[in-house]
Short mmCIF file of C-alpha atoms and ligand atoms in Angstrom, two decimals:
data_model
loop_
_atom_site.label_atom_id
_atom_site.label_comp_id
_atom_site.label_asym_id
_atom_site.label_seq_id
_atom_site.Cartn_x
_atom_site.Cartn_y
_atom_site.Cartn_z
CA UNK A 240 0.00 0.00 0.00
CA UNK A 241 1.00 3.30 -0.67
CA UNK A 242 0.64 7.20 1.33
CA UNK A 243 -0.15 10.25 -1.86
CA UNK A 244 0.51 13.36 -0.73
CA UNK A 245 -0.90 15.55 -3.10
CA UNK A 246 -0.06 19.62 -2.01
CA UNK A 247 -2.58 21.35 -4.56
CA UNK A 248 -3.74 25.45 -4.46
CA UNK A 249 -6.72 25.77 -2.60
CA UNK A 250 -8.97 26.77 -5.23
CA UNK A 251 -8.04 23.36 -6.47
CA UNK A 252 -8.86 21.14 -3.70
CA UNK A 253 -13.07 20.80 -3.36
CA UNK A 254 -12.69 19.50 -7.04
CA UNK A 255 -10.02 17.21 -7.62
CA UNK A 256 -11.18 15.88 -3.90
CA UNK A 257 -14.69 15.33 -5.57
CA UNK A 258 -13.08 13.61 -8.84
CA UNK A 259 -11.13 11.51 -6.52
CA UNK A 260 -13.87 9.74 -4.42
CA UNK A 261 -15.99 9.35 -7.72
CA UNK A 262 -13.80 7.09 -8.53
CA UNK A 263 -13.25 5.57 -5.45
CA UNK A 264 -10.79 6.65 -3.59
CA UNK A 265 -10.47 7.93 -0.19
CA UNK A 266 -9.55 11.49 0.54
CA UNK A 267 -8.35 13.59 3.56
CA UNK A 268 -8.18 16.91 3.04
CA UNK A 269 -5.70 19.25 5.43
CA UNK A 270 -5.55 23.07 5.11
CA UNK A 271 -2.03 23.62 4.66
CA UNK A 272 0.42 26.80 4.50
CA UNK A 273 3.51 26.76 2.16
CA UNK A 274 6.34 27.66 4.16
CA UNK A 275 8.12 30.09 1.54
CA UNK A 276 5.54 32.10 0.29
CA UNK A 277 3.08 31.55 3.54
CA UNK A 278 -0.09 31.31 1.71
CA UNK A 279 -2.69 28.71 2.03
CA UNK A 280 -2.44 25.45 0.22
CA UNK A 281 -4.45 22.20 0.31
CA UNK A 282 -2.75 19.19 1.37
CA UNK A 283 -4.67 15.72 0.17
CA UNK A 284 -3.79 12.05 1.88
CA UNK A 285 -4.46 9.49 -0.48
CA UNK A 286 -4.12 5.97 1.07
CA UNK A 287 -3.99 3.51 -1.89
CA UNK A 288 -2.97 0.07 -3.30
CA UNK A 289 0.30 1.19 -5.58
CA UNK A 290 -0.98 -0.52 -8.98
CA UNK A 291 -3.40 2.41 -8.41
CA UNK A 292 -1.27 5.55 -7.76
CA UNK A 293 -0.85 6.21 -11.43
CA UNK A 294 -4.83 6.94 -11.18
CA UNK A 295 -4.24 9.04 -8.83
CA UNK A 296 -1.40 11.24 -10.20
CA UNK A 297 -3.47 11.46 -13.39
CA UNK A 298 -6.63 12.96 -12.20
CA UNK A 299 -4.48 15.40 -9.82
CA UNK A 300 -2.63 15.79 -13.22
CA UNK A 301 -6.02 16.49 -14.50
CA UNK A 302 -7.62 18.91 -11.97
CA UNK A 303 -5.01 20.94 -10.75
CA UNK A 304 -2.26 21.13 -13.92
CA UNK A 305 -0.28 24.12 -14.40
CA UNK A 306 -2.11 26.50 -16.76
CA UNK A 307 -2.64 30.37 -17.41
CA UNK A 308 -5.40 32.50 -16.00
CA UNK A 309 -6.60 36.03 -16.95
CA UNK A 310 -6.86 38.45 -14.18
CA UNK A 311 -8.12 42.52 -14.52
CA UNK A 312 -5.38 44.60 -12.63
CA UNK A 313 -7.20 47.87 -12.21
CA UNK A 314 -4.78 50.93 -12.38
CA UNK A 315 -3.16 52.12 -8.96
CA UNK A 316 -4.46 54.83 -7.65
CA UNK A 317 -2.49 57.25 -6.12
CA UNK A 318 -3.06 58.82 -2.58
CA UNK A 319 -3.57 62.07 -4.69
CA UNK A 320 -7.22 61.30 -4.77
CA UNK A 321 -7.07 60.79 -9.44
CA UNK A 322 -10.27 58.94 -9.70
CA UNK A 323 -9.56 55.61 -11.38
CA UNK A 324 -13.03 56.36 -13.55
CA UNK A 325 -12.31 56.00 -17.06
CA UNK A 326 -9.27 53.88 -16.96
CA UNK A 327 -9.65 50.47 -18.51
CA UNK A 328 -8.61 47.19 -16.52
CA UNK A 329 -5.14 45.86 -17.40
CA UNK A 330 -5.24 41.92 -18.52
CA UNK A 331 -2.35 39.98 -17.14
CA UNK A 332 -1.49 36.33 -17.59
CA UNK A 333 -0.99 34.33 -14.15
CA UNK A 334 0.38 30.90 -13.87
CA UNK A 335 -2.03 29.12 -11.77
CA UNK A 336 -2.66 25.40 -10.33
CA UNK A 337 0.18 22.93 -10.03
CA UNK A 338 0.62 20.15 -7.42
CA UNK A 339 3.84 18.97 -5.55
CA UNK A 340 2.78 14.67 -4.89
CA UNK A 341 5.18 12.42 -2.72
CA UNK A 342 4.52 8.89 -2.82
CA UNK A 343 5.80 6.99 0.15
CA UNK A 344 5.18 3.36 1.45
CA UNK A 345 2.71 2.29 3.69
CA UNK A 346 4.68 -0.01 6.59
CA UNK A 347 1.25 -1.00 8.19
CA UNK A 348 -2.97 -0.13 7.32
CA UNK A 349 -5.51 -0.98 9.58
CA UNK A 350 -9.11 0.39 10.30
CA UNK A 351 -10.55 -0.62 13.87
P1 LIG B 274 6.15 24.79 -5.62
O1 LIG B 274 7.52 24.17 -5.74
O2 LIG B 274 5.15 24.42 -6.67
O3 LIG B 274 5.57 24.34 -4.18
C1 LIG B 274 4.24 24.61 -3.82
C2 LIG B 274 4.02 24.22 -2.35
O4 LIG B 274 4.24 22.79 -2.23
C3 LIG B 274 5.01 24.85 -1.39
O5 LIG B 274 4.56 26.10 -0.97
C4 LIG B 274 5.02 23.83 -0.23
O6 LIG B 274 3.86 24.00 0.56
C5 LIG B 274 4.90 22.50 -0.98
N1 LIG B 274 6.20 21.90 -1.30
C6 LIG B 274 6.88 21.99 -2.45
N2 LIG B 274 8.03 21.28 -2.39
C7 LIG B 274 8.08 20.72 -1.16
C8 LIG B 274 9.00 19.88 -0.49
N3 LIG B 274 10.17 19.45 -1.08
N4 LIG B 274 8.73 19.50 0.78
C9 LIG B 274 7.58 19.91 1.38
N5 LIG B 274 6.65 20.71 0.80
C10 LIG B 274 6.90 21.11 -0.46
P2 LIG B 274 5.63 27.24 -0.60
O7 LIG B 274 6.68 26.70 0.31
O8 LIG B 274 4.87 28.42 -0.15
O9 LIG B 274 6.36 27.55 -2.00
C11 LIG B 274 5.68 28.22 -3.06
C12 LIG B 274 6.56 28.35 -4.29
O10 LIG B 274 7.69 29.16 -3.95
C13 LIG B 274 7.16 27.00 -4.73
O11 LIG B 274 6.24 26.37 -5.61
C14 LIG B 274 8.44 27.44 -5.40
O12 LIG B 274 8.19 27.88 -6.74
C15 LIG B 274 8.86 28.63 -4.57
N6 LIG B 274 9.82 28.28 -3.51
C16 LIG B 274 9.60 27.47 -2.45
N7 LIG B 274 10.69 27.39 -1.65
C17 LIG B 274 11.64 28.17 -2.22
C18 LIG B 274 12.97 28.52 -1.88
N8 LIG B 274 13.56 28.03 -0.78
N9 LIG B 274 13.65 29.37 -2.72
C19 LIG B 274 13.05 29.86 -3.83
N10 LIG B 274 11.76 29.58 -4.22
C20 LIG B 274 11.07 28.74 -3.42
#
């Protein structure tokens, strides 16, 4: 047997969690904070049998990949008091999603 962690972002966890126990696997779900940039992660613990942690890595492959994301910076406004009226929303490309997974052996399971 074999211990996933699976360290997703946050507004990845609720759905790769729900993709997970569709298809039958059990999921604990820990509110995490990365130590460098101190922001809140997800951590998931995936207990499974290891011809099945390939699954696993592909539907967290799936649900929380690396990919780009639009966000609308609005212009900073300075203290001056310029009202920010009339100004048009800058579009920026974020990188977004990504997991960090260990895989690590299981020495002993039980459930009393
Ligand atoms: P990632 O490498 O994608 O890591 C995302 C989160 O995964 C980390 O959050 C941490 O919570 C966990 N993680 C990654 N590698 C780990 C490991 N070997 N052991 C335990 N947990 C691990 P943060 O620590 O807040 O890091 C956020 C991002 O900042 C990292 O993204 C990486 O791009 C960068 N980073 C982390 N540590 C760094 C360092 N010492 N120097 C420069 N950049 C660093």
């Amino acid at each position: 047997m074999k211990l996933i962690y699976a360290i997703v972002h946050s507004e990845d966890g609720d759905t790769v969690t729900e993709e997970l126990n569709g298809n039958g696997f059990s999921v604990t779900k820990l509110a995490t904070t990365g130590g460098f940039l101190r922001r809140g992660n997800t951590t998931l613990l995936i207990g499974t049998e290891e011809e099945k942690v390939g699954q696993v890595i592909d539907i967290v492959k799936r649900e929380c990949g690396k990919r780009e994301q639009v966000v609308y910076n609005m212009p900073y406004a300075h203290s001056g008091g310029a009202s920010i009226a009339g100004y048009n929303a800058m579009p920026t490309n974020v990188d977004v999603g990504g997991a960090t997974i260990f895989v690590v052996d299981v020495e002993r399971f039980e459930k009393v």
